[in-house]
Amino acid sequence: MIFNQQGVAVVLSPSAHEAWLAAGEERHHDLGARVLALRLAVVDSLTGSRLGVFLVSAQAPSSKDPHTEEWDAFYAALATAISRKQPGDVLVLGASANAAVGTSSTREREAVAREARRETAVARLVAKYGDDARVELEPPEPSGPSLDPEATLDSQPPTNFPPPPSAPTRCVGPFGIDYISPSGRRLLGFMDTHELASLATFYPKKHYATWIDPRSSNGHMNDHILISRADLARFSDCGSCPCMLFESDHHLVGCKLRVTELGAGEAAEV
């Protein structure tokens, strides 16, 4: 068991401990209170060559506003940890992220719901201000170059429409819970920047929630194993586990990576 001085931990089995020793006991415990990283040396089960597995354990802040200095420091530490991964290493980043990232279809469904809300808002404005409100809110297709593309509707009553969704990403797969939290949107941006994927969203499961809101009793997928998108084929499974190694209100998230342990004679899933 290897602990960060301030609480984040990585627990190694005896064979994983041997793999850590084989990697030169590489450990990164200078990343602050919320991030810890270390490296294992294994054998690639496909090529038979030596392979590094870069493990990162992370605990995100619990505040609801994901744009505070505390969150900034957390993501800066995560970025530093990822930058220390050696070329060719397989990244396995386990994060109690306090962030729901949805599925690959969540943003499309949000766009449909957003359009429905917009139609409702337009109908209310038309009822209050007449058809002129619809004309201004829904201008006709441009008929010539005379239309000013910079024109605004500042003189009209505010509509408070939510901003349009960002472009679809490959950060998440088709499985999971269709909900993106504010902190999840920030995590998706971080994943886009570093070309990461939430592994559990690529495997169908009966249950996806890793945390149950005590007020609403709704389940949320707030804990993730993040990997490099290029390594998706190396993994064979991922999902939340009903068992608990420690007393916690969060469920474990586990994954299977096909590698050969150093000294073993055949491939194994770890």
PDB file of N, CA, C and O in Angstrom, residues 1-4 7-18 20 27 36-38 40 55-58 92 94 245-246 252-253 270:
ATOM      1  N   MET A   1       0.850  -1.189   0.000  1.00  0.00           N
ATOM      2  CA  MET A   1       0.000   0.000   0.000  1.00  0.00           C
ATOM      3  C   MET A   1       0.890   1.245   0.000  1.00  0.00           C
ATOM      4  O   MET A   1       1.787   1.368   0.817  1.00  0.00           O
ATOM      5  N   ILE A   2       0.621   2.167  -0.905  1.00  0.00           N
ATOM      6  CA  ILE A   2       1.423   3.380  -1.017  1.00  0.00           C
ATOM      7  C   ILE A   2       0.514   4.580  -0.839  1.00  0.00           C
ATOM      8  O   ILE A   2      -0.470   4.732  -1.559  1.00  0.00           O
ATOM      9  N   PHE A   3       0.826   5.426   0.117  1.00  0.00           N
ATOM     10  CA  PHE A   3      -0.017   6.576   0.419  1.00  0.00           C
ATOM     11  C   PHE A   3       0.657   7.877   0.010  1.00  0.00           C
ATOM     12  O   PHE A   3       1.849   8.052   0.190  1.00  0.00           O
ATOM     13  N   ASN A   4      -0.150   8.773  -0.489  1.00  0.00           N
ATOM     14  CA  ASN A   4       0.270  10.158  -0.571  1.00  0.00           C
ATOM     15  C   ASN A   4       0.339  10.702   0.846  1.00  0.00           C
ATOM     16  O   ASN A   4      -0.408  10.267   1.720  1.00  0.00           O
ATOM     17  N   GLY A   7      -3.218  11.805   1.918  1.00  0.00           N
ATOM     18  CA  GLY A   7      -4.425  10.990   1.941  1.00  0.00           C
ATOM     19  C   GLY A   7      -4.780  10.174   0.721  1.00  0.00           C
ATOM     20  O   GLY A   7      -5.383   9.120   0.854  1.00  0.00           O
ATOM     21  N   VAL A   8      -4.494  10.607  -0.512  1.00  0.00           N
ATOM     22  CA  VAL A   8      -4.823   9.820  -1.696  1.00  0.00           C
ATOM     23  C   VAL A   8      -3.930   8.585  -1.729  1.00  0.00           C
ATOM     24  O   VAL A   8      -2.743   8.667  -1.426  1.00  0.00           O
ATOM     25  N   ALA A   9      -4.499   7.439  -2.080  1.00  0.00           N
ATOM     26  CA  ALA A   9      -3.738   6.198  -1.975  1.00  0.00           C
ATOM     27  C   ALA A   9      -3.857   5.335  -3.215  1.00  0.00           C
ATOM     28  O   ALA A   9      -4.823   5.425  -3.964  1.00  0.00           O
ATOM     29  N   VAL A  10      -2.862   4.495  -3.417  1.00  0.00           N
ATOM     30  CA  VAL A  10      -2.910   3.409  -4.392  1.00  0.00           C
ATOM     31  C   VAL A  10      -2.591   2.127  -3.627  1.00  0.00           C
ATOM     32  O   VAL A  10      -1.581   2.061  -2.921  1.00  0.00           O
ATOM     33  N   VAL A  11      -3.461   1.121  -3.745  1.00  0.00           N
ATOM     34  CA  VAL A  11      -3.261  -0.153  -3.066  1.00  0.00           C
ATOM     35  C   VAL A  11      -2.801  -1.174  -4.096  1.00  0.00           C
ATOM     36  O   VAL A  11      -3.478  -1.372  -5.111  1.00  0.00           O
ATOM     37  N   LEU A  12      -1.665  -1.822  -3.856  1.00  0.00           N
ATOM     38  CA  LEU A  12      -1.090  -2.774  -4.802  1.00  0.00           C
ATOM     39  C   LEU A  12      -1.168  -4.196  -4.264  1.00  0.00           C
ATOM     40  O   LEU A  12      -0.894  -4.437  -3.085  1.00  0.00           O
ATOM     41  N   SER A  13      -1.517  -5.133  -5.135  1.00  0.00           N
ATOM     42  CA  SER A  13      -1.429  -6.551  -4.792  1.00  0.00           C
ATOM     43  C   SER A  13       0.038  -6.950  -4.763  1.00  0.00           C
ATOM     44  O   SER A  13       0.906  -6.198  -5.230  1.00  0.00           O
ATOM     45  N   PRO A  14       0.380  -8.128  -4.240  1.00  0.00           N
ATOM     46  CA  PRO A  14       1.786  -8.550  -4.227  1.00  0.00           C
ATOM     47  C   PRO A  14       2.432  -8.552  -5.615  1.00  0.00           C
ATOM     48  O   PRO A  14       3.569  -8.100  -5.782  1.00  0.00           O
ATOM     49  N   SER A  15       1.700  -9.037  -6.636  1.00  0.00           N
ATOM     50  CA  SER A  15       2.273  -9.062  -7.982  1.00  0.00           C
ATOM     51  C   SER A  15       2.428  -7.651  -8.543  1.00  0.00           C
ATOM     52  O   SER A  15       3.405  -7.345  -9.238  1.00  0.00           O
ATOM     53  N   ALA A  16       1.455  -6.773  -8.246  1.00  0.00           N
ATOM     54  CA  ALA A  16       1.562  -5.390  -8.712  1.00  0.00           C
ATOM     55  C   ALA A  16       2.705  -4.681  -7.998  1.00  0.00           C
ATOM     56  O   ALA A  16       3.392  -3.839  -8.583  1.00  0.00           O
ATOM     57  N   HIS A  17       2.936  -5.035  -6.734  1.00  0.00           N
ATOM     58  CA  HIS A  17       4.061  -4.453  -6.003  1.00  0.00           C
ATOM     59  C   HIS A  17       5.383  -4.854  -6.643  1.00  0.00           C
ATOM     60  O   HIS A  17       6.315  -4.048  -6.759  1.00  0.00           O
ATOM     61  N   GLU A  18       5.464  -6.105  -7.091  1.00  0.00           N
ATOM     62  CA  GLU A  18       6.667  -6.549  -7.789  1.00  0.00           C
ATOM     63  C   GLU A  18       6.847  -5.787  -9.097  1.00  0.00           C
ATOM     64  O   GLU A  18       7.981  -5.435  -9.471  1.00  0.00           O
ATOM     65  N   TRP A  20       5.862  -2.769  -9.618  1.00  0.00           N
ATOM     66  CA  TRP A  20       6.309  -1.422  -9.238  1.00  0.00           C
ATOM     67  C   TRP A  20       7.802  -1.417  -8.939  1.00  0.00           C
ATOM     68  O   TRP A  20       8.530  -0.511  -9.364  1.00  0.00           O
ATOM     69  N   ARG A  27       7.502   6.800  -8.185  1.00  0.00           N
ATOM     70  CA  ARG A  27       6.323   7.307  -7.497  1.00  0.00           C
ATOM     71  C   ARG A  27       6.326   8.827  -7.572  1.00  0.00           C
ATOM     72  O   ARG A  27       7.365   9.461  -7.411  1.00  0.00           O
ATOM     73  N   LEU A  36      -1.981  11.336  -6.887  1.00  0.00           N
ATOM     74  CA  LEU A  36      -0.820  10.482  -6.658  1.00  0.00           C
ATOM     75  C   LEU A  36      -0.622   9.614  -7.892  1.00  0.00           C
ATOM     76  O   LEU A  36      -1.595   9.141  -8.478  1.00  0.00           O
ATOM     77  N   ALA A  37       0.615   9.395  -8.302  1.00  0.00           N
ATOM     78  CA  ALA A  37       0.883   8.584  -9.485  1.00  0.00           C
ATOM     79  C   ALA A  37       2.074   7.672  -9.242  1.00  0.00           C
ATOM     80  O   ALA A  37       2.984   8.001  -8.467  1.00  0.00           O
ATOM     81  N   LEU A  38       2.057   6.508  -9.887  1.00  0.00           N
ATOM     82  CA  LEU A  38       3.201   5.595  -9.858  1.00  0.00           C
ATOM     83  C   LEU A  38       3.195   4.760 -11.126  1.00  0.00           C
ATOM     84  O   LEU A  38       2.221   4.743 -11.873  1.00  0.00           O
ATOM     85  N   LEU A  40       4.150   0.971 -13.106  1.00  0.00           N
ATOM     86  CA  LEU A  40       4.399  -0.462 -13.045  1.00  0.00           C
ATOM     87  C   LEU A  40       5.077  -0.901 -14.330  1.00  0.00           C
ATOM     88  O   LEU A  40       4.837  -0.331 -15.403  1.00  0.00           O
ATOM     89  N   LEU A  55      -0.181   4.487 -13.311  1.00  0.00           N
ATOM     90  CA  LEU A  55      -1.370   4.557 -12.469  1.00  0.00           C
ATOM     91  C   LEU A  55      -1.468   5.935 -11.822  1.00  0.00           C
ATOM     92  O   LEU A  55      -0.496   6.443 -11.266  1.00  0.00           O
ATOM     93  N   VAL A  56      -2.661   6.509 -11.878  1.00  0.00           N
ATOM     94  CA  VAL A  56      -2.917   7.786 -11.225  1.00  0.00           C
ATOM     95  C   VAL A  56      -4.165   7.634 -10.363  1.00  0.00           C
ATOM     96  O   VAL A  56      -5.191   7.110 -10.819  1.00  0.00           O
ATOM     97  N   SER A  57      -4.078   8.070  -9.119  1.00  0.00           N
ATOM     98  CA  SER A  57      -5.232   8.099  -8.218  1.00  0.00           C
ATOM     99  C   SER A  57      -5.554   9.551  -7.922  1.00  0.00           C
ATOM    100  O   SER A  57      -4.664  10.339  -7.585  1.00  0.00           O
ATOM    101  N   ALA A  58      -6.827   9.920  -8.058  1.00  0.00           N
ATOM    102  CA  ALA A  58      -7.193  11.333  -7.910  1.00  0.00           C
ATOM    103  C   ALA A  58      -8.513  11.478  -7.170  1.00  0.00           C
ATOM    104  O   ALA A  58      -9.441  10.679  -7.354  1.00  0.00           O
ATOM    105  N   VAL A  92      -3.763   4.587 -16.669  1.00  0.00           N
ATOM    106  CA  VAL A  92      -4.968   4.156 -15.959  1.00  0.00           C
ATOM    107  C   VAL A  92      -5.182   5.165 -14.832  1.00  0.00           C
ATOM    108  O   VAL A  92      -4.484   5.138 -13.821  1.00  0.00           O
ATOM    109  N   GLY A  94      -7.599   6.537 -12.124  1.00  0.00           N
ATOM    110  CA  GLY A  94      -8.801   6.328 -11.331  1.00  0.00           C
ATOM    111  C   GLY A  94      -9.144   7.591 -10.574  1.00  0.00           C
ATOM    112  O   GLY A  94      -8.361   8.065  -9.764  1.00  0.00           O
ATOM    113  N   LEU A 245     -14.134  -2.108  -0.593  1.00  0.00           N
ATOM    114  CA  LEU A 245     -12.949  -2.426   0.189  1.00  0.00           C
ATOM    115  C   LEU A 245     -12.870  -1.552   1.434  1.00  0.00           C
ATOM    116  O   LEU A 245     -12.297  -1.940   2.447  1.00  0.00           O
ATOM    117  N   PHE A 246     -13.454  -0.356   1.352  1.00  0.00           N
ATOM    118  CA  PHE A 246     -13.415   0.589   2.453  1.00  0.00           C
ATOM    119  C   PHE A 246     -14.810   1.161   2.649  1.00  0.00           C
ATOM    120  O   PHE A 246     -15.637   1.151   1.738  1.00  0.00           O
ATOM    121  N   LEU A 252     -16.984   1.170  -5.901  1.00  0.00           N
ATOM    122  CA  LEU A 252     -15.727   0.993  -6.618  1.00  0.00           C
ATOM    123  C   LEU A 252     -15.964   0.958  -8.122  1.00  0.00           C
ATOM    124  O   LEU A 252     -17.037   0.575  -8.588  1.00  0.00           O
ATOM    125  N   VAL A 253     -14.963   1.338  -8.877  1.00  0.00           N
ATOM    126  CA  VAL A 253     -14.967   1.170 -10.332  1.00  0.00           C
ATOM    127  C   VAL A 253     -13.734   0.349 -10.685  1.00  0.00           C
ATOM    128  O   VAL A 253     -12.618   0.685 -10.272  1.00  0.00           O
ATOM    129  N   VAL A 270      -5.491  -8.034 -15.510  1.00  0.00           N
ATOM    130  CA  VAL A 270      -5.269  -7.455 -14.196  1.00  0.00           C
ATOM    131  C   VAL A 270      -6.116  -6.194 -14.046  1.00  0.00           C
ATOM    132  O   VAL A 270      -6.571  -5.623 -15.028  1.00  0.00           O
TER     133      VAL A 270
END
